[in-house]
Coordinates of C-alpha atoms in Angstrom, one line a residue:
Chain A
X4 CA 7.9 -72.8 44.1
X5 CA 7.8 -76.7 42.6
X6 CA 4.1 -76.3 43.7
X7 CA 3.5 -73.5 42.1
X8 CA 5.5 -74.9 38.6
X9 CA 2.7 -77.3 37.7
X10 CA 0.2 -74.9 38.0
X11 CA 1.2 -71.8 36.3
X12 CA 2.7 -74.4 33.6
X13 CA -1.1 -75.3 33.2
X14 CA -2.6 -71.5 33.6
X15 CA -0.1 -70.3 30.6
X16 CA 0.5 -73.8 28.5
X17 CA -0.4 -71.4 25.4
X18 CA 2.2 -68.9 25.6
X19 CA 5.0 -69.4 24.2
X20 CA 7.0 -66.7 25.8
X21 CA 10.8 -67.7 25.6
X22 CA 10.8 -64.7 28.8
X23 CA 7.4 -63.9 30.4
X24 CA 8.8 -61.5 32.6
X25 CA 10.2 -59.6 29.6
X26 CA 6.2 -58.4 29.2
X27 CA 4.1 -59.9 31.4
X28 CA 0.9 -59.3 29.2
X29 CA 1.1 -61.1 26.2
X30 CA 1.2 -58.5 23.6
X31 CA 2.7 -58.0 20.4
X32 CA 4.2 -54.5 20.5
X33 CA 4.8 -53.9 17.0
X34 CA 8.4 -53.3 15.1
X35 CA 10.1 -50.3 13.8
X36 CA 8.5 -51.1 10.2
X37 CA 4.7 -51.9 11.5
X38 CA 4.5 -48.4 12.8
X39 CA 6.1 -46.9 9.9
X40 CA 3.5 -48.8 7.6
X41 CA 0.3 -47.4 10.6
X42 CA 1.6 -43.7 9.8
X43 CA 2.0 -43.4 5.9
X44 CA -1.5 -45.4 6.1
X45 CA -3.1 -42.6 8.4
X46 CA -1.3 -39.5 7.1
X47 CA -2.9 -40.8 3.8
X48 CA -6.1 -41.4 5.5
X49 CA -6.2 -38.1 6.4
X50 CA -4.9 -36.1 3.8
X51 CA -7.5 -37.3 1.6
X52 CA -10.5 -36.5 3.1
X53 CA -9.2 -33.1 4.1
X54 CA -8.1 -32.4 0.3
X55 CA -11.7 -33.0 -0.6
X56 CA -13.5 -31.1 1.6
X57 CA -11.0 -28.0 1.3
X58 CA -10.4 -28.4 -2.3
X59 CA -14.2 -28.4 -2.7
X60 CA -13.6 -31.6 -5.4
X61 CA -16.7 -33.8 -4.6
X62 CA -19.9 -30.8 -5.6
X63 CA -22.7 -33.7 -4.1
X64 CA -22.2 -32.9 -0.4
X65 CA -23.8 -36.0 0.4
X66 CA -21.8 -38.1 -1.1
X67 CA -18.8 -36.2 0.4
X68 CA -19.8 -37.1 3.5
X69 CA -20.0 -40.6 2.8
X70 CA -16.5 -40.5 1.2
X71 CA -15.0 -38.9 4.3
X72 CA -16.9 -41.3 6.9
X73 CA -15.8 -43.9 5.1
X74 CA -11.9 -42.7 5.1
X75 CA -12.5 -41.7 9.1
X76 CA -13.3 -45.2 9.6
X77 CA -11.3 -46.7 7.9
X78 CA -8.3 -44.6 9.5
X79 CA -10.0 -46.0 12.9
X80 CA -9.0 -49.3 11.9
X81 CA -5.8 -48.5 10.7
X82 CA -5.3 -47.2 14.0
X83 CA -6.6 -50.1 15.9
X84 CA -4.1 -52.6 14.1
X85 CA -1.0 -50.9 13.7
X86 CA -1.0 -48.2 17.1
X87 CA -2.9 -50.3 19.3
X88 CA -1.9 -53.6 18.5
X89 CA -5.4 -55.3 18.4
X90 CA -5.8 -58.9 17.7
X91 CA -7.8 -61.9 18.6
X92 CA -5.1 -63.3 21.0
X93 CA -4.2 -60.6 23.3
X94 CA -5.5 -61.2 26.7
X95 CA -6.6 -64.4 25.5
X96 CA -9.1 -62.9 23.4
X97 CA -11.0 -60.7 25.9
X98 CA -9.2 -57.0 24.4
X99 CA -11.4 -58.0 21.0
X100 CA -14.4 -59.1 22.8
X101 CA -14.4 -55.8 25.1
X102 CA -14.2 -53.5 22.0
X103 CA -16.8 -55.6 20.2
X104 CA -19.1 -55.1 22.8
X105 CA -17.9 -51.1 22.8
X106 CA -18.6 -51.2 19.3
X107 CA -21.6 -52.8 19.4
X108 CA -23.0 -50.1 22.1
X109 CA -21.6 -47.3 20.3
X110 CA -23.6 -48.3 17.2
X111 CA -26.8 -48.4 19.0
X112 CA -26.2 -45.4 20.7
X113 CA -25.5 -43.4 17.9
X114 CA -28.0 -44.7 15.5
X115 CA -31.2 -45.0 17.8
X116 CA -29.8 -41.4 19.5
X117 CA -29.8 -39.9 15.1
X118 CA -32.9 -42.1 14.1
X119 CA -35.0 -41.2 17.1
X120 CA -34.1 -37.3 17.1
X121 CA -34.7 -37.2 13.4
X122 CA -38.3 -38.5 13.8
X123 CA -38.6 -35.9 16.5
X124 CA -37.7 -32.8 15.0
X125 CA -39.9 -33.9 12.2
X126 CA -43.3 -34.6 14.3
X127 CA -42.3 -31.3 16.2
X128 CA -43.1 -29.2 13.6
X129 CA -45.7 -26.7 14.2
X130 CA -47.4 -27.9 10.8
X131 CA -48.2 -31.3 12.0
X132 CA -50.2 -30.5 15.1
X133 CA -53.7 -30.8 13.8
X134 CA -55.8 -29.7 16.8
X135 CA -53.6 -28.5 19.5
X136 CA -56.1 -29.5 22.3
X137 CA -54.9 -32.9 21.8
X138 CA -51.4 -32.2 22.7
X139 CA -53.2 -31.6 26.6
Chain B
X143 CA -27.7 -85.1 45.4
X144 CA -24.9 -83.5 43.5
X145 CA -22.7 -84.2 46.5
X146 CA -23.1 -87.9 46.2
X147 CA -22.8 -87.8 42.5
X148 CA -19.3 -86.6 43.1
X149 CA -18.0 -88.5 45.9
X150 CA -19.8 -91.9 44.4
X151 CA -16.5 -92.8 42.8
X152 CA -14.3 -92.1 45.9
X153 CA -11.4 -90.0 43.7
X154 CA -13.6 -87.4 42.7
X155 CA -11.7 -84.5 40.8
X156 CA -11.4 -81.6 43.2
X157 CA -12.1 -78.2 41.1
X158 CA -10.9 -75.9 43.4
X159 CA -7.1 -74.6 44.3
X160 CA -5.7 -75.9 47.0
X161 CA -2.4 -73.7 46.7
X162 CA -3.7 -69.8 46.1
X163 CA -2.7 -69.0 42.7
X164 CA -0.3 -66.6 42.0
X165 CA -0.5 -63.8 39.2
X166 CA 2.4 -62.2 38.3
X167 CA 2.2 -58.5 39.7
X168 CA 1.1 -56.4 37.0
X169 CA -0.8 -59.3 35.2
X170 CA -4.2 -57.9 35.1
X171 CA -3.5 -54.2 34.3
X172 CA -3.5 -54.0 30.5
X173 CA -6.9 -55.6 30.5
X174 CA -7.9 -53.4 33.2
X175 CA -7.0 -50.3 31.7
X176 CA -8.4 -51.6 28.2
X177 CA -11.9 -51.7 30.0
X178 CA -11.1 -48.3 31.0
X179 CA -10.4 -46.9 27.4
X180 CA -13.7 -48.9 26.3
X181 CA -15.7 -47.4 28.9
X182 CA -14.5 -43.8 28.2
X183 CA -15.6 -44.8 24.6
X184 CA -18.5 -44.9 25.6
X185 CA -18.5 -41.3 27.0
X186 CA -17.5 -40.1 23.8
X187 CA -20.0 -42.1 22.1
X188 CA -22.6 -40.3 23.9
X189 CA -21.1 -36.8 23.3
X190 CA -21.2 -37.6 19.9
X191 CA -24.1 -38.2 19.5
X192 CA -25.1 -35.3 21.3
X193 CA -23.3 -33.8 19.0
X194 CA -25.2 -35.0 15.7
X195 CA -28.1 -34.3 16.9
X196 CA -27.7 -30.7 18.0
X197 CA -24.9 -29.7 15.9
X198 CA -27.6 -28.0 13.3
X199 CA -29.4 -26.1 15.7
X200 CA -27.2 -22.3 15.5
X201 CA -29.8 -20.9 16.7
X202 CA -29.1 -18.1 13.8
X203 CA -25.9 -17.7 15.4
X204 CA -22.4 -18.7 13.7
X205 CA -22.3 -21.8 11.7
X206 CA -19.5 -24.1 11.4
X207 CA -18.4 -22.6 8.2
X208 CA -18.1 -18.9 9.6
X209 CA -15.7 -20.1 12.8
X210 CA -13.4 -23.2 11.4
X211 CA -10.2 -22.8 9.7
X212 CA -9.4 -26.4 8.0
X213 CA -5.8 -25.0 8.0
X214 CA -5.7 -24.9 11.5
X215 CA -7.4 -28.2 12.1
X216 CA -5.0 -30.2 9.6
X217 CA -2.0 -28.6 11.5
X218 CA -3.3 -29.6 15.3
X219 CA -4.3 -33.3 13.4
X220 CA -1.0 -33.6 12.0
X221 CA 1.0 -33.0 15.5
X222 CA -1.2 -35.3 16.9
X223 CA -0.3 -38.4 14.3
X224 CA 3.6 -37.4 14.2
X225 CA 3.0 -37.7 18.2
X226 CA 0.9 -41.1 17.8
X227 CA 4.2 -42.9 15.7
X228 CA 7.1 -40.9 18.1
X229 CA 5.3 -42.7 20.9
X230 CA 5.8 -45.9 19.2
X231 CA 9.8 -45.5 18.6
X232 CA 9.4 -44.8 22.6
X233 CA 7.9 -47.8 23.2
X234 CA 10.3 -49.7 20.6
X235 CA 13.8 -48.3 22.5
X236 CA 11.6 -49.0 26.0
X237 CA 11.4 -52.9 24.4
X238 CA 15.4 -52.7 23.5
X239 CA 16.0 -51.0 27.4
X240 CA 17.2 -47.8 25.9
X241 CA 16.5 -45.2 28.6
X242 CA 17.8 -42.2 26.9
X243 CA 16.0 -42.9 23.8
X244 CA 12.4 -43.2 25.1
X245 CA 12.8 -40.4 27.4
X246 CA 14.1 -38.8 24.4
X247 CA 11.1 -39.8 22.2
X248 CA 8.2 -39.4 24.9
X249 CA 9.5 -35.6 25.3
X250 CA 9.2 -34.9 21.6
X251 CA 5.3 -37.1 22.1
X252 CA 4.6 -34.5 24.9
X253 CA 5.8 -31.4 22.5
X254 CA 3.7 -32.7 19.7
X255 CA 0.4 -33.4 22.9
X256 CA 1.2 -29.2 23.7
X257 CA 1.4 -28.1 20.4
X258 CA -1.9 -30.1 19.5
X259 CA -3.3 -28.5 23.5
X260 CA -2.0 -25.0 22.2
X261 CA -3.7 -25.1 19.0
X262 CA -7.2 -25.8 20.1
X263 CA -7.0 -23.6 23.2
X264 CA -6.2 -20.5 20.6
X265 CA -9.1 -21.7 18.6
X266 CA -11.3 -21.9 21.3
X267 CA -9.8 -18.5 22.6
X268 CA -10.6 -16.7 19.2
X269 CA -14.1 -18.2 19.2
X270 CA -14.9 -17.1 22.4
X271 CA -14.0 -14.0 21.5
X272 CA -16.0 -13.6 18.1
X273 CA -18.7 -14.1 20.5
X274 CA -19.3 -17.9 19.8
X275 CA -19.1 -18.7 23.2
X276 CA -21.3 -22.4 24.3
X277 CA -23.8 -20.4 25.7
X278 CA -24.8 -18.6 21.8
X279 CA -26.3 -22.0 20.6
X280 CA -27.0 -26.0 20.8
X281 CA -24.7 -26.0 18.5
X282 CA -22.4 -24.5 19.9
X283 CA -22.3 -26.2 23.3
X284 CA -22.4 -29.8 21.6
X285 CA -19.1 -28.6 20.4
X286 CA -17.5 -27.3 23.5
X287 CA -18.4 -30.3 25.5
X288 CA -17.2 -32.8 22.1
X289 CA -14.0 -30.9 22.0
X290 CA -13.1 -30.0 25.1
X291 CA -13.7 -33.2 27.0
X292 CA -11.1 -34.5 24.1
X293 CA -8.9 -31.6 25.2
X294 CA -8.9 -32.4 28.7
X295 CA -7.8 -36.1 28.0
X296 CA -5.1 -34.7 25.9
X297 CA -4.4 -32.3 29.1
X298 CA -4.0 -35.7 31.4
X299 CA -2.2 -37.6 29.1
X300 CA 1.0 -34.7 28.9
X301 CA 0.1 -34.3 33.0
X302 CA 0.9 -38.6 32.9
X303 CA 4.0 -38.3 30.3
X304 CA 5.7 -35.6 32.4
X305 CA 5.2 -37.9 35.4
X306 CA 6.3 -40.7 34.1
X307 CA 9.3 -38.9 32.2
X308 CA 10.2 -38.2 36.0
X309 CA 9.6 -42.0 37.5
X310 CA 11.6 -43.2 34.6
X311 CA 14.4 -40.4 35.3
X312 CA 14.5 -41.2 38.6
X313 CA 14.1 -45.3 39.2
X314 CA 15.2 -46.4 35.5
X315 CA 13.1 -49.0 33.4
X316 CA 11.9 -51.4 35.8
X317 CA 9.1 -53.2 35.2
X318 CA 6.2 -50.9 36.9
X319 CA 7.6 -47.9 34.6
X320 CA 7.2 -50.3 31.9
X321 CA 3.6 -51.1 32.6
X322 CA 2.6 -47.3 33.1
X323 CA 4.7 -46.9 29.9
X324 CA 2.4 -49.3 28.0
X325 CA -0.9 -48.1 29.5
X326 CA 0.2 -44.6 28.1
X327 CA 0.7 -46.0 25.2
X328 CA -2.8 -47.1 25.0
X329 CA -4.3 -44.1 26.2
X330 CA -2.5 -41.7 24.0
X331 CA -3.2 -44.0 20.7
X332 CA -7.2 -44.1 21.8
X333 CA -7.3 -40.3 21.8
X334 CA -5.8 -40.3 18.4
X335 CA -8.8 -42.6 17.3
X336 CA -11.1 -40.2 19.0
X337 CA -9.5 -37.2 17.4
X338 CA -10.0 -39.0 13.7
X339 CA -13.5 -39.1 14.9
X340 CA -13.6 -35.6 15.5
X341 CA -12.0 -34.2 12.8
X342 CA -14.4 -36.2 10.5
X343 CA -17.7 -35.3 12.1
X344 CA -17.4 -31.8 13.3
X345 CA -14.8 -30.0 11.0
X346 CA -14.8 -32.0 7.8
X347 CA -18.5 -32.9 7.8
X348 CA -19.4 -29.4 9.4
X349 CA -17.7 -27.5 5.9
X350 CA -19.8 -29.6 4.3
X351 CA -23.0 -29.0 5.7

């Protein structure tokens, strides 16, 4: 075991866990207080958009849509921080790396699909086909 | 050439390990599970993209304001949100080594998940009864695939939770069970994050459209 000890100390030198076997993962699990803060925030961030839609508070649907999407994005981040305990340090930063990579792919997939298909719909309107023979 | 360079000094540093590196039994489980969740996230991203593209194609069929009942969605959202914090309390009790507390909070979480699932299935039944079946329009196909995939995830989450209850009941809070509870915690909170996207994009924005 003494041969192991030196390499283990080198490998996990940055970890300041008093008892590494207690969790074995280097994750922060939060406290009752952080869970309650996260829950309170998510209740507020859910209640407001539901109220906005059910009570017809904002007349302009474009503004209402943007506001609701804004609340959704903020709530997703609240959940990632308070419930999934995401931070830049867990697993040596790889959790955050994987998440950032995923978010980039999601943004490309969503914005790309919507953008392309919106233009496809517009261009496929019958009025836009000047000479049907050109399509063949 | 390079081998010359390293041996020239006579005491070249060795960059390989003579003794095999020893990992903790569950050292890489969490990061592996996280990467699974991220790939699952991409499945949902593509389903959201499909819904975003096809969500307005009603084919002269029913549209969201005819079908959706926001009161029902608000109740199921509340159940899922509440289940997130009860799972958090289960995690806290597990960290303190309280077996009974962990089991009780996990049972409450599972019941709230079952309430959510029951409401979703009731909504599906109601819609199908009214003729709003997946093959009616592109909007309904996209809706059933997106919401159905989420409901399927919740179903498997509840199955996993029941399995864990049995395992903790039989073996107690052993390290292997703790890792399993932590992985299910990530899965459960992840489903909650996906549901935020669903109720925002499908239900709330659908009513505004």
